[in-house]
Amino acid sequence: MGPNNDRTNPPEIDEAEHKSDALIAHIEGINGVPAVIYGSTSADDEESLLNSNSRRQSRIKRNGNGHPTTIIADDDDLAPQTDLHGSSRLASNAFNNEMRRIKSVDGGVARQTSSVLSLCTVGSSQTVKTLKEIEEEYLAKTRTTFYEDAINFKEGTIPQSIVLATVIGIICGFVAYMYYQVLDYLLGIVWKVFPTNYIIDKWPEHLYILWVPLASFFLSACCGLSIYLLGEPGDLAYTIKCIHEKGYKATNHIIPMLASSMFTILSGASLGPEAPLVAICAATAGFISRHAFQQKNRNTIRKHTFMGMAGALSAFFGVPLGGSLFALEVASRFGIEYFEHLIEAIFAGEVCVVVFRSLAGLPLAAIWKNENTPTIAEADPSMILLGGGLGLFAAGLAYLWANFHWRLMDAFGCLGLLDDDNAYAVPRIMLGALGVVSIGMMVPQTMFWGEWEFPVLAALSPASDLPHLWPTSGLTGFEMDNCMNCLIVGFCKLVVISFTVAGGYRGGFIFPFFTAGAAFGRALCFMFPSISPVISTLCFAAGINVAITRTARK
């Protein structure tokens, strides 16, 4: 049936319509439901679609059962007075997007007919739109003003993103503040208050060191029990997997992550709060998007989840740009996969940093301050070459660590500790704690995650300046006072990180690798005194992290 009865259709169009009618009858005979046919029915039509001069026509006909059947066909010979909307490229994009929407939302089944652009959707509960309606809806979206978007508050618009970024930034800033407050309080209780009240002057001084294994093993066992009893808390890799597949992380992981990460950090293991905060804030942001604002589109929910991740890392690093970039880049499988959310993520990160730092009474400044840090005005091209060379050395260290770590994981696997249901969470963590505590008692600089230990190592300060550990002397009074001792700290820290991860502790390894980089950087300064300690330590710290996390822009 042609669009104009006064015009004789060419044979190829009659044949195409005959194929379409046959396909409709076949589908309806099997499924007993109206069928909607999209696309071309010949190779020539497919080729014409790829041509910038191709055109689309929408036609409505009724099948034998009286049900309306929408056919969007591609004909080079259109009837006179045919109403066309937009370019062929716009039409093709809108058509494909509509098909993806129907398949994902309605569970419709897409089937291929005689060409790659011939699709059939069967049994859809939604009213399928004609090409004209799709184009008009697309053009209506592009013609709306900021004011109209703000009034309508449509899903995914800029005004809605501003509101969501503000709400998520404020809430995540408060969550990060509460996490740190509780963590600092408990660290003080375990490693300062308790030793002061119950150990100092009550135990023989040579037995003070026993507090390290007692506290660490007990808290490690609590970490394993929390995972066994509360369920899998997930980790950064699991959070990224959820973002790719669903666009959000379920909130039932928040409590297990809170408990396991707190016990991990309190025990002195080499994982920090960055990954737990990312997971918690990602789940919180996804909950706000789906429940408080009733969002349904997966890509929109994913954008809001990234806002939570960006806020958590921005609060942790103290810089919204770097934190937001890392949140997007760590989830990208191809390097630039989610950077369309960059502006909203940075804005949410800025809000989160302001809230977090305001509540904590901290200035908007670098978390580490050093009077010897060179400014841009003092830099010269030779520093770039030096940084590249140091980056290669750092990449080599990361390669050595990765090989050691996978061998250690294989050893844990041979012992049957790497089960999926966490039935052996406690013995697994206790074995990891054995490596952490044994090295920590000999080299106290390797204990804890390193956020506040980094300045101590970078400045070659005495072990007595370590902020959390007690006692700080260890078994031998080890100090970073020469090149060899710096190398020992660096390699031991890498081994401790591996035991912590293999043991099933929960946390992030960004600052632990920073700390190892600081030790290697100071060792290099002993070999080449002319190298700036700031450049050396930061280049090694950044290089190892970039190689392990594969986030070059961090």
Coordinates of C-alpha atoms in Angstrom, one line a residue:
M1 CA 0.0 0.0 0.0
G2 CA 1.7 3.2 -1.1
P3 CA 1.2 6.6 0.6
N4 CA -0.4 8.0 -2.5
N5 CA -3.0 5.9 -4.4
D6 CA -2.7 8.0 -7.5
R7 CA 1.0 7.0 -8.0
T8 CA 2.1 3.6 -9.2
N9 CA 4.7 2.1 -6.8
P10 CA 7.9 0.7 -8.3
P11 CA 8.2 -3.1 -8.1
E12 CA 10.9 -3.0 -5.4
I13 CA 8.6 -1.1 -3.1
D14 CA 5.7 -3.5 -3.7
E15 CA 8.1 -6.4 -3.0
A16 CA 9.3 -4.7 0.2
E17 CA 5.7 -4.1 1.4
H18 CA 4.9 -7.7 0.6
K19 CA 7.8 -8.8 2.8
S20 CA 6.6 -6.5 5.6
D21 CA 3.1 -7.8 5.4
A22 CA 4.3 -11.4 5.5
L23 CA 6.5 -10.7 8.5
I24 CA 3.6 -9.0 10.4
A25 CA 1.4 -12.0 9.7
H26 CA 4.1 -14.5 10.8
I27 CA 4.8 -12.6 14.1
E28 CA 1.2 -12.1 15.0
G29 CA 0.4 -15.7 14.1
I30 CA 3.0 -16.9 16.6
N31 CA 2.6 -14.3 19.4
G32 CA -1.0 -13.2 18.9
V33 CA -0.1 -9.5 19.5
P34 CA 0.2 -6.5 17.3
A35 CA 3.6 -6.1 15.6
V36 CA 5.6 -3.0 15.0
I37 CA 8.0 -3.1 12.1
Y38 CA 10.9 -0.6 11.9
G39 CA 13.5 -0.2 9.2
S40 CA 14.3 -1.1 5.7
T41 CA 13.6 -4.4 3.9
S42 CA 16.4 -4.4 1.2
A43 CA 20.1 -4.0 1.0
D44 CA 19.5 -0.9 -1.3
D45 CA 17.5 0.7 1.5
E46 CA 20.2 -0.1 4.0
E47 CA 22.8 1.6 1.8
S48 CA 20.6 4.6 1.4
L49 CA 20.4 5.0 5.1
L50 CA 24.1 5.5 5.3
N51 CA 23.9 8.1 2.6
S52 CA 23.5 11.7 3.9
N53 CA 20.7 12.3 1.3
S54 CA 18.5 9.3 2.5
R55 CA 15.1 10.0 3.9
R56 CA 12.6 8.3 6.2
Q57 CA 8.9 8.0 5.8
S58 CA 6.4 7.1 8.5
R59 CA 3.2 5.2 7.4
I60 CA 0.3 3.8 9.4
K61 CA -1.7 0.8 8.2
R62 CA -4.0 -1.7 9.8
N63 CA -3.4 -5.4 9.8
G64 CA -6.0 -8.1 9.4
N65 CA -7.1 -8.0 13.0
G66 CA -7.8 -4.3 13.0
H67 CA -4.7 -3.4 15.1
P68 CA -2.7 -0.4 14.1
T69 CA 0.7 -1.3 12.8
T70 CA 3.4 1.4 12.6
I71 CA 5.9 1.0 9.8
I72 CA 8.9 3.2 9.5
A73 CA 10.4 2.4 6.0
D74 CA 13.2 3.8 3.9
D75 CA 12.2 4.6 0.4
D76 CA 14.0 6.7 -2.2
D77 CA 10.8 7.3 -4.1
L78 CA 8.5 9.2 -1.7
A79 CA 5.1 10.4 -2.6
P80 CA 4.7 14.1 -3.3
Q81 CA 4.0 16.4 -0.3
T82 CA 5.7 14.0 2.1
D83 CA 6.3 15.7 5.4
L84 CA 10.0 15.2 6.5
H85 CA 11.5 16.3 9.8
G86 CA 15.2 16.8 10.4
S87 CA 18.2 15.2 8.7
S88 CA 18.7 11.6 8.0
R89 CA 21.4 11.4 10.6
L90 CA 19.1 12.9 13.3
A91 CA 16.4 10.4 12.3
S92 CA 18.7 7.5 12.4
N93 CA 20.0 8.4 15.8
A94 CA 16.6 9.0 17.2
F95 CA 15.3 5.8 15.7
N96 CA 18.1 3.7 17.3
N97 CA 17.8 5.4 20.7
E98 CA 14.0 4.7 20.7
M99 CA 14.6 1.1 19.9
R100 CA 17.1 0.8 22.8
R101 CA 14.6 2.5 25.1
I102 CA 11.9 0.1 24.2
K103 CA 14.1 -2.9 24.7
S104 CA 15.5 -1.8 28.1
V105 CA 12.2 -0.4 29.5
D106 CA 9.5 -2.6 28.2
G107 CA 11.3 -5.9 27.7
G108 CA 10.5 -5.9 24.0
V109 CA 12.3 -8.3 21.8
A110 CA 14.3 -6.9 18.9
R111 CA 14.6 -9.2 15.9
Q112 CA 16.6 -8.7 12.7
T113 CA 14.8 -9.1 9.4
S114 CA 16.4 -8.7 6.0
S115 CA 19.0 -6.1 6.9
V116 CA 20.8 -4.8 9.9
L117 CA 18.4 -1.8 10.2
S118 CA 15.2 -3.9 9.9
L119 CA 14.1 -4.4 13.5
C120 CA 10.8 -5.8 14.9
T121 CA 9.5 -5.2 18.4
V122 CA 6.9 -7.6 19.6
G123 CA 4.7 -7.5 22.7
S124 CA 5.8 -4.0 23.9
S125 CA 3.4 -2.6 26.5
Q126 CA 4.3 1.0 25.5
T127 CA 2.8 3.0 22.6
V128 CA 5.5 3.0 20.0
K129 CA 6.3 6.4 18.5
T130 CA 6.5 7.2 14.9
L131 CA 9.6 8.7 13.5
K132 CA 8.0 12.1 13.2
E133 CA 7.0 12.0 16.9
I134 CA 10.5 10.9 17.9
E135 CA 12.1 13.8 15.9
E136 CA 9.6 16.3 17.3
E137 CA 10.4 15.2 20.9
Y138 CA 14.1 15.4 20.3
L139 CA 13.8 18.9 18.8
A140 CA 11.6 20.0 21.6
K141 CA 14.3 19.0 24.1
T142 CA 17.0 20.9 22.3
R143 CA 14.8 24.0 22.1
T144 CA 13.9 24.3 25.7
T145 CA 15.4 27.1 27.8
F146 CA 17.1 26.8 31.2
Y147 CA 14.1 28.4 32.8
E148 CA 11.7 25.9 31.1
D149 CA 13.9 23.0 32.3
A150 CA 14.0 24.4 35.8
I151 CA 10.2 24.7 35.9
N152 CA 9.6 21.2 34.5
F153 CA 12.5 19.7 36.4
K154 CA 12.9 17.0 33.8
E155 CA 15.1 14.0 34.3
G156 CA 18.7 14.6 33.3
T157 CA 18.5 18.4 32.6
I158 CA 21.0 20.9 33.9
P159 CA 18.7 22.4 36.6
Q160 CA 18.0 19.0 38.0
S161 CA 21.7 18.1 37.9
I162 CA 22.5 21.3 39.9
V163 CA 19.9 20.4 42.5
L164 CA 21.0 16.8 42.8
A165 CA 24.7 17.7 42.9
T166 CA 24.0 20.1 45.7
V167 CA 21.9 17.7 47.7
I168 CA 24.3 14.8 47.2
G169 CA 27.3 17.0 47.9
I170 CA 25.9 18.2 51.2
I171 CA 24.8 14.7 52.4
C172 CA 28.1 13.0 51.3
G173 CA 30.1 15.8 53.0
F174 CA 28.2 15.1 56.2
V175 CA 28.7 11.3 55.8
A176 CA 32.5 11.8 55.2
Y177 CA 32.7 14.1 58.3
M178 CA 30.9 11.6 60.5
Y179 CA 33.1 8.7 59.2
Y180 CA 36.3 10.6 60.0
Q181 CA 35.1 11.8 63.4
V182 CA 34.2 8.3 64.5
L183 CA 37.5 6.9 63.0
D184 CA 39.6 9.5 64.8
Y185 CA 37.8 8.9 68.1
L186 CA 38.3 5.2 67.9
L187 CA 42.0 5.5 66.9
G188 CA 42.6 7.6 69.9
I189 CA 40.9 5.1 72.2
V190 CA 42.7 2.1 70.9
W191 CA 46.2 3.5 70.4
K192 CA 46.4 6.4 72.9
V193 CA 43.9 6.3 75.7
F194 CA 43.9 2.6 76.4
P195 CA 47.8 2.4 76.5
T196 CA 48.0 5.5 78.7
N197 CA 45.4 4.3 81.2
Y198 CA 46.2 0.6 81.4
I199 CA 49.7 -0.2 80.1
I200 CA 52.1 2.7 80.7
D201 CA 53.6 2.3 84.2
K202 CA 51.6 -0.9 84.8
W203 CA 53.5 -3.2 82.4
P204 CA 57.2 -3.7 82.3
E205 CA 58.5 -1.3 79.6
H206 CA 60.1 -4.0 77.5
L207 CA 56.6 -5.6 77.2
Y208 CA 55.0 -2.5 75.8
I209 CA 55.5 -3.7 72.3
L210 CA 53.1 -6.6 72.9
W211 CA 50.2 -4.1 72.7
V212 CA 50.8 -4.0 68.9
P213 CA 50.0 -7.7 68.2
L214 CA 47.3 -7.9 70.9
A215 CA 45.3 -4.9 69.5
S216 CA 46.0 -5.7 65.9
F217 CA 45.0 -9.4 66.0
F218 CA 41.9 -8.7 68.1
L219 CA 40.7 -6.0 65.7
S220 CA 41.5 -8.1 62.7
A221 CA 39.4 -10.9 64.1
C222 CA 36.6 -8.4 64.6
C223 CA 36.9 -7.4 61.0
G224 CA 36.7 -11.0 59.8
L225 CA 33.6 -11.6 62.1
S226 CA 31.9 -8.5 60.7
I227 CA 32.3 -9.8 57.2
Y228 CA 31.1 -13.3 58.1
L229 CA 28.1 -12.1 60.1
L230 CA 27.0 -8.9 58.3
G231 CA 27.7 -10.1 54.8
E232 CA 29.9 -9.1 51.9
P233 CA 30.8 -5.4 52.1
G234 CA 32.1 -5.3 48.6
D235 CA 35.2 -3.3 47.5
L236 CA 36.1 -0.7 44.9
A237 CA 36.0 -3.3 42.1
Y238 CA 32.5 -4.4 43.1
T239 CA 31.4 -0.8 43.3
I240 CA 32.6 -0.2 39.7
K241 CA 30.9 -3.4 38.6
C242 CA 27.6 -2.2 40.0
I243 CA 28.0 1.1 38.2
H244 CA 28.6 -0.5 34.9
E245 CA 25.7 -3.0 35.2
K246 CA 23.0 -1.2 37.2
G247 CA 24.2 2.4 37.5
Y248 CA 24.1 2.3 41.4
K249 CA 25.3 0.3 44.3
A250 CA 22.7 -1.3 46.7
T251 CA 22.5 0.2 50.2
N252 CA 22.7 -3.1 51.9
H253 CA 26.5 -3.0 51.6
I254 CA 26.8 0.2 53.7
I255 CA 26.7 -1.3 57.2
P256 CA 29.1 -4.2 56.4
M257 CA 31.5 -1.7 54.7
L258 CA 31.3 0.7 57.7
A259 CA 32.1 -2.1 60.2
S260 CA 34.8 -3.9 58.2
S261 CA 36.7 -0.8 57.1
M262 CA 36.7 0.7 60.6
F263 CA 38.2 -2.5 62.0
T264 CA 40.7 -2.7 59.2
I265 CA 42.0 0.8 59.8
L266 CA 42.0 0.4 63.6
S267 CA 44.0 -2.8 63.4
G268 CA 46.9 -0.9 61.7
A269 CA 46.6 -2.7 58.4
S270 CA 47.7 -0.9 55.2
L271 CA 44.3 0.1 53.7
G272 CA 42.7 3.4 54.2
P273 CA 39.2 5.0 54.2
E274 CA 39.1 6.2 50.6
A275 CA 37.5 3.1 49.0
P276 CA 35.0 2.7 51.9
L277 CA 34.0 6.3 51.6
V278 CA 33.6 5.9 47.8
A279 CA 31.4 2.8 48.2
I280 CA 29.3 4.4 51.0
C281 CA 28.8 7.7 49.2
A282 CA 28.1 5.9 45.9
A283 CA 25.3 3.8 47.6
T284 CA 24.0 6.9 49.3
A285 CA 23.8 9.0 46.1
G286 CA 22.1 6.1 44.2
F287 CA 19.5 5.9 47.0
I288 CA 18.9 9.6 46.9
S289 CA 18.5 9.5 43.1
R290 CA 16.2 6.5 43.0
H291 CA 14.0 7.1 46.0
A292 CA 14.2 10.7 47.1
F293 CA 14.0 12.0 43.5
Q294 CA 12.3 9.0 41.9
Q295 CA 14.7 8.7 39.0
K296 CA 14.2 5.8 36.5
N297 CA 16.8 6.3 33.7
R298 CA 19.8 4.2 34.4
N299 CA 22.3 6.7 32.9
T300 CA 20.8 9.5 35.0
I301 CA 21.1 7.4 38.2
R302 CA 24.7 6.5 37.2
K303 CA 25.5 10.2 36.9
H304 CA 24.1 10.8 40.4
T305 CA 26.1 7.9 41.7
F306 CA 29.3 9.4 40.2
M307 CA 28.4 12.6 42.1
G308 CA 28.6 10.7 45.4
M309 CA 31.9 9.0 44.4
A310 CA 33.4 12.3 43.4
G311 CA 32.2 13.9 46.6
A312 CA 33.8 11.2 48.7
L313 CA 37.2 11.4 47.0
S314 CA 37.1 15.2 46.9
A315 CA 36.6 15.3 50.7
F316 CA 39.3 12.6 51.2
F317 CA 41.9 14.4 48.9
G318 CA 40.8 17.9 49.8
V319 CA 40.7 18.8 46.1
P320 CA 37.4 18.6 44.1
L321 CA 39.1 18.5 40.6
G322 CA 41.5 15.6 41.3
G323 CA 38.9 13.6 43.4
S324 CA 36.2 14.0 40.7
L325 CA 38.6 13.0 37.9
F326 CA 39.7 9.9 39.8
A327 CA 36.1 8.9 40.5
L328 CA 35.3 9.0 36.8
E329 CA 38.6 7.5 35.6
V330 CA 38.7 4.6 37.9
A331 CA 35.4 3.4 36.6
S332 CA 36.3 3.8 32.9
R333 CA 37.3 0.7 31.0
F334 CA 38.5 2.6 27.9
G335 CA 40.0 5.7 29.4
I336 CA 37.3 8.3 28.8
E337 CA 34.1 6.3 29.2
Y338 CA 32.2 8.5 31.7
F339 CA 33.6 11.9 31.3
E340 CA 30.3 13.3 30.0
H341 CA 29.5 13.5 33.7
L342 CA 32.6 15.6 34.5
I343 CA 31.0 19.0 35.1
E344 CA 28.3 17.6 37.5
A345 CA 30.8 15.5 39.3
I346 CA 33.2 18.4 39.9
F347 CA 30.4 20.6 41.2
A348 CA 29.2 17.9 43.6
G349 CA 32.9 17.5 44.7
E350 CA 33.2 21.2 45.4
V351 CA 30.0 21.2 47.5
C352 CA 31.2 18.1 49.4
V353 CA 34.6 19.6 50.1
V354 CA 33.1 22.8 51.5
V355 CA 30.7 20.9 53.7
F356 CA 33.3 18.4 55.0
R357 CA 36.0 21.0 55.6
S358 CA 33.6 23.4 57.2
L359 CA 32.3 20.8 59.7
A360 CA 35.8 19.6 60.4
G361 CA 37.1 23.2 60.9
L362 CA 39.8 22.6 58.2
P363 CA 41.0 25.2 55.7
L364 CA 40.6 24.7 52.0
A365 CA 44.3 24.0 51.5
A366 CA 46.7 21.1 50.7
I367 CA 46.5 18.3 53.2
W368 CA 50.4 18.2 53.3
K369 CA 52.3 21.5 53.6
N370 CA 55.9 21.8 52.9
E371 CA 57.9 25.0 52.8
N372 CA 60.3 23.5 50.3
T373 CA 57.6 22.7 47.7
P374 CA 58.7 24.3 44.4
T375 CA 56.1 26.6 42.8
I376 CA 55.4 26.7 39.0
A377 CA 57.6 29.8 38.7
E378 CA 60.6 27.7 40.0
A379 CA 60.0 24.7 37.7
D380 CA 62.0 24.2 34.5
P381 CA 61.8 21.6 31.7
S382 CA 64.4 19.4 33.3
M383 CA 62.0 18.6 36.0
I384 CA 59.6 17.1 33.4
L385 CA 62.4 14.8 32.2
L386 CA 63.3 13.9 35.7
G387 CA 59.6 13.1 36.5
G388 CA 59.4 10.9 33.5
G389 CA 62.4 8.9 34.5
L390 CA 61.2 8.6 38.1
G391 CA 57.8 7.4 36.7
L392 CA 59.5 4.6 34.9
F393 CA 61.2 3.4 38.0
A394 CA 57.9 3.7 39.9
A395 CA 56.2 1.6 37.2
G396 CA 58.9 -1.1 37.6
L397 CA 58.2 -1.2 41.4
A398 CA 54.5 -1.5 40.6
Y399 CA 55.2 -4.4 38.3
L400 CA 57.3 -6.2 41.0
W401 CA 54.5 -5.7 43.5
A402 CA 51.8 -7.0 41.1
N403 CA 53.8 -10.2 40.5
F404 CA 54.4 -10.7 44.2
H405 CA 50.8 -10.0 45.0
W406 CA 49.3 -12.5 42.6
R407 CA 51.7 -15.2 43.9
L408 CA 50.6 -14.4 47.4
M409 CA 46.9 -14.6 46.3
D410 CA 47.6 -18.0 44.8
A411 CA 49.1 -19.1 48.1
F412 CA 45.9 -18.0 49.9
G413 CA 43.9 -19.8 47.3
C414 CA 45.8 -23.0 47.7
L415 CA 44.9 -22.9 51.4
G416 CA 41.2 -22.7 50.4
L417 CA 40.7 -19.2 51.9
L418 CA 39.4 -17.3 48.9
D419 CA 35.8 -18.6 49.0
D420 CA 33.0 -16.5 47.6
D421 CA 30.7 -16.8 50.6
N422 CA 33.2 -15.6 53.2
A423 CA 32.9 -18.8 55.2
Y424 CA 36.7 -18.5 56.0
A425 CA 36.8 -14.7 56.4
V426 CA 38.2 -14.9 59.9
P427 CA 41.1 -17.4 59.2
R428 CA 41.9 -15.5 56.0
I429 CA 42.2 -12.2 57.8
M430 CA 44.2 -13.7 60.6
L431 CA 46.7 -15.0 58.2
G432 CA 46.9 -11.6 56.6
A433 CA 47.3 -10.0 60.0
L434 CA 50.3 -12.3 60.7
G435 CA 52.2 -10.7 57.8
V436 CA 51.1 -7.2 58.8
V437 CA 51.9 -7.4 62.5
S438 CA 55.2 -9.3 62.0
I439 CA 56.6 -6.7 59.7
G440 CA 55.0 -3.8 61.6
M441 CA 56.8 -4.8 64.9
M442 CA 60.1 -4.8 63.1
V443 CA 59.5 -1.7 60.8
P444 CA 56.8 0.4 62.6
Q445 CA 56.7 2.9 59.6
T446 CA 54.7 0.3 57.7
M447 CA 51.7 0.3 60.0
F448 CA 48.4 2.1 59.2
W449 CA 47.2 3.5 55.8
G450 CA 49.7 6.3 55.6
E451 CA 47.7 9.5 55.2
W452 CA 49.4 11.0 58.2
E453 CA 52.4 8.8 58.1
F454 CA 53.4 10.2 54.7
P455 CA 54.8 13.5 56.0
V456 CA 56.8 11.7 58.6
L457 CA 58.5 9.5 56.0
A458 CA 58.9 12.2 53.4
A459 CA 60.7 14.5 55.9
L460 CA 62.8 11.6 57.4
S461 CA 61.3 12.4 60.8
P462 CA 62.0 10.0 63.7
A463 CA 59.6 7.1 64.4
S464 CA 58.4 8.8 67.5
D465 CA 56.5 11.3 65.3
L466 CA 54.3 8.5 63.9
P467 CA 50.8 9.7 64.6
H468 CA 48.8 6.6 65.5
L469 CA 51.0 3.6 66.4
W470 CA 52.0 2.9 70.0
P471 CA 54.7 2.1 70.9
T472 CA 56.6 3.6 68.0
S473 CA 60.0 2.1 68.7
G474 CA 59.2 -1.4 67.5
L475 CA 61.4 -4.3 68.5
T476 CA 64.6 -2.8 67.3
G477 CA 64.2 0.9 67.4
F478 CA 64.2 1.1 63.6
E479 CA 64.7 4.5 62.0
M480 CA 64.8 5.9 58.4
D481 CA 68.2 7.5 58.7
N482 CA 70.0 6.1 55.6
C483 CA 69.4 4.9 52.1
M484 CA 69.2 1.2 53.0
N485 CA 66.6 1.7 55.7
C486 CA 64.5 3.8 53.3
L487 CA 64.6 1.0 50.8
I488 CA 63.6 -1.5 53.6
V489 CA 60.6 0.7 54.5
G490 CA 59.5 1.0 50.9
F491 CA 59.7 -2.8 50.1
C492 CA 58.2 -3.8 53.5
K493 CA 55.3 -1.4 52.9
L494 CA 54.6 -3.0 49.5
V495 CA 54.7 -6.5 51.2
V496 CA 52.3 -5.3 54.0
I497 CA 49.9 -3.9 51.4
S498 CA 49.8 -7.2 49.7
F499 CA 49.2 -9.1 52.9
T500 CA 46.4 -6.7 53.8
V501 CA 44.6 -7.1 50.4
A502 CA 45.1 -10.9 50.3
G503 CA 43.9 -11.2 53.9
G504 CA 40.5 -9.8 52.9
Y505 CA 40.7 -6.5 54.8
R506 CA 38.5 -3.8 53.4
G507 CA 39.8 -0.4 52.4
G508 CA 41.7 1.6 49.8
F509 CA 45.4 1.4 48.9
I510 CA 46.0 4.9 47.5
F511 CA 47.7 6.3 50.5
P512 CA 49.5 3.1 51.4
F513 CA 51.2 3.2 48.0
F514 CA 51.9 6.9 48.5
T515 CA 53.8 6.0 51.7
A516 CA 55.8 3.4 49.9
G517 CA 56.6 6.0 47.2
A518 CA 57.8 8.4 49.9
A519 CA 60.3 5.9 51.2
F520 CA 61.7 5.1 47.8
G521 CA 61.9 8.8 47.0
R522 CA 63.9 9.5 50.1
A523 CA 66.2 6.5 49.3
L524 CA 66.9 8.1 45.9
C525 CA 67.8 11.4 47.5
F526 CA 70.5 9.6 49.5
M527 CA 71.9 8.3 46.2
F528 CA 71.6 11.7 44.4
P529 CA 71.5 14.5 46.9
S530 CA 70.9 17.1 44.2
I531 CA 67.4 15.8 43.6
S532 CA 64.6 17.7 45.4
P533 CA 63.1 15.4 48.1
V534 CA 59.6 16.9 47.2
I535 CA 59.9 16.0 43.5
S536 CA 61.4 12.6 44.3
T537 CA 58.9 11.5 46.9
L538 CA 55.8 12.8 45.0
C539 CA 56.9 11.3 41.6
F540 CA 57.4 7.9 43.1
A541 CA 54.2 8.1 45.1
A542 CA 52.2 9.2 42.0
G543 CA 54.0 6.8 39.6
I544 CA 53.2 3.7 41.7
N545 CA 49.6 4.6 42.2
V546 CA 49.0 5.4 38.5
A547 CA 50.5 2.1 37.5
I548 CA 48.4 0.1 39.9
T549 CA 45.1 2.0 39.6
R550 CA 45.5 2.9 35.9
T551 CA 44.3 6.5 36.5
A552 CA 46.8 8.7 34.7
R553 CA 45.0 12.0 35.4
K554 CA 45.1 11.6 39.2

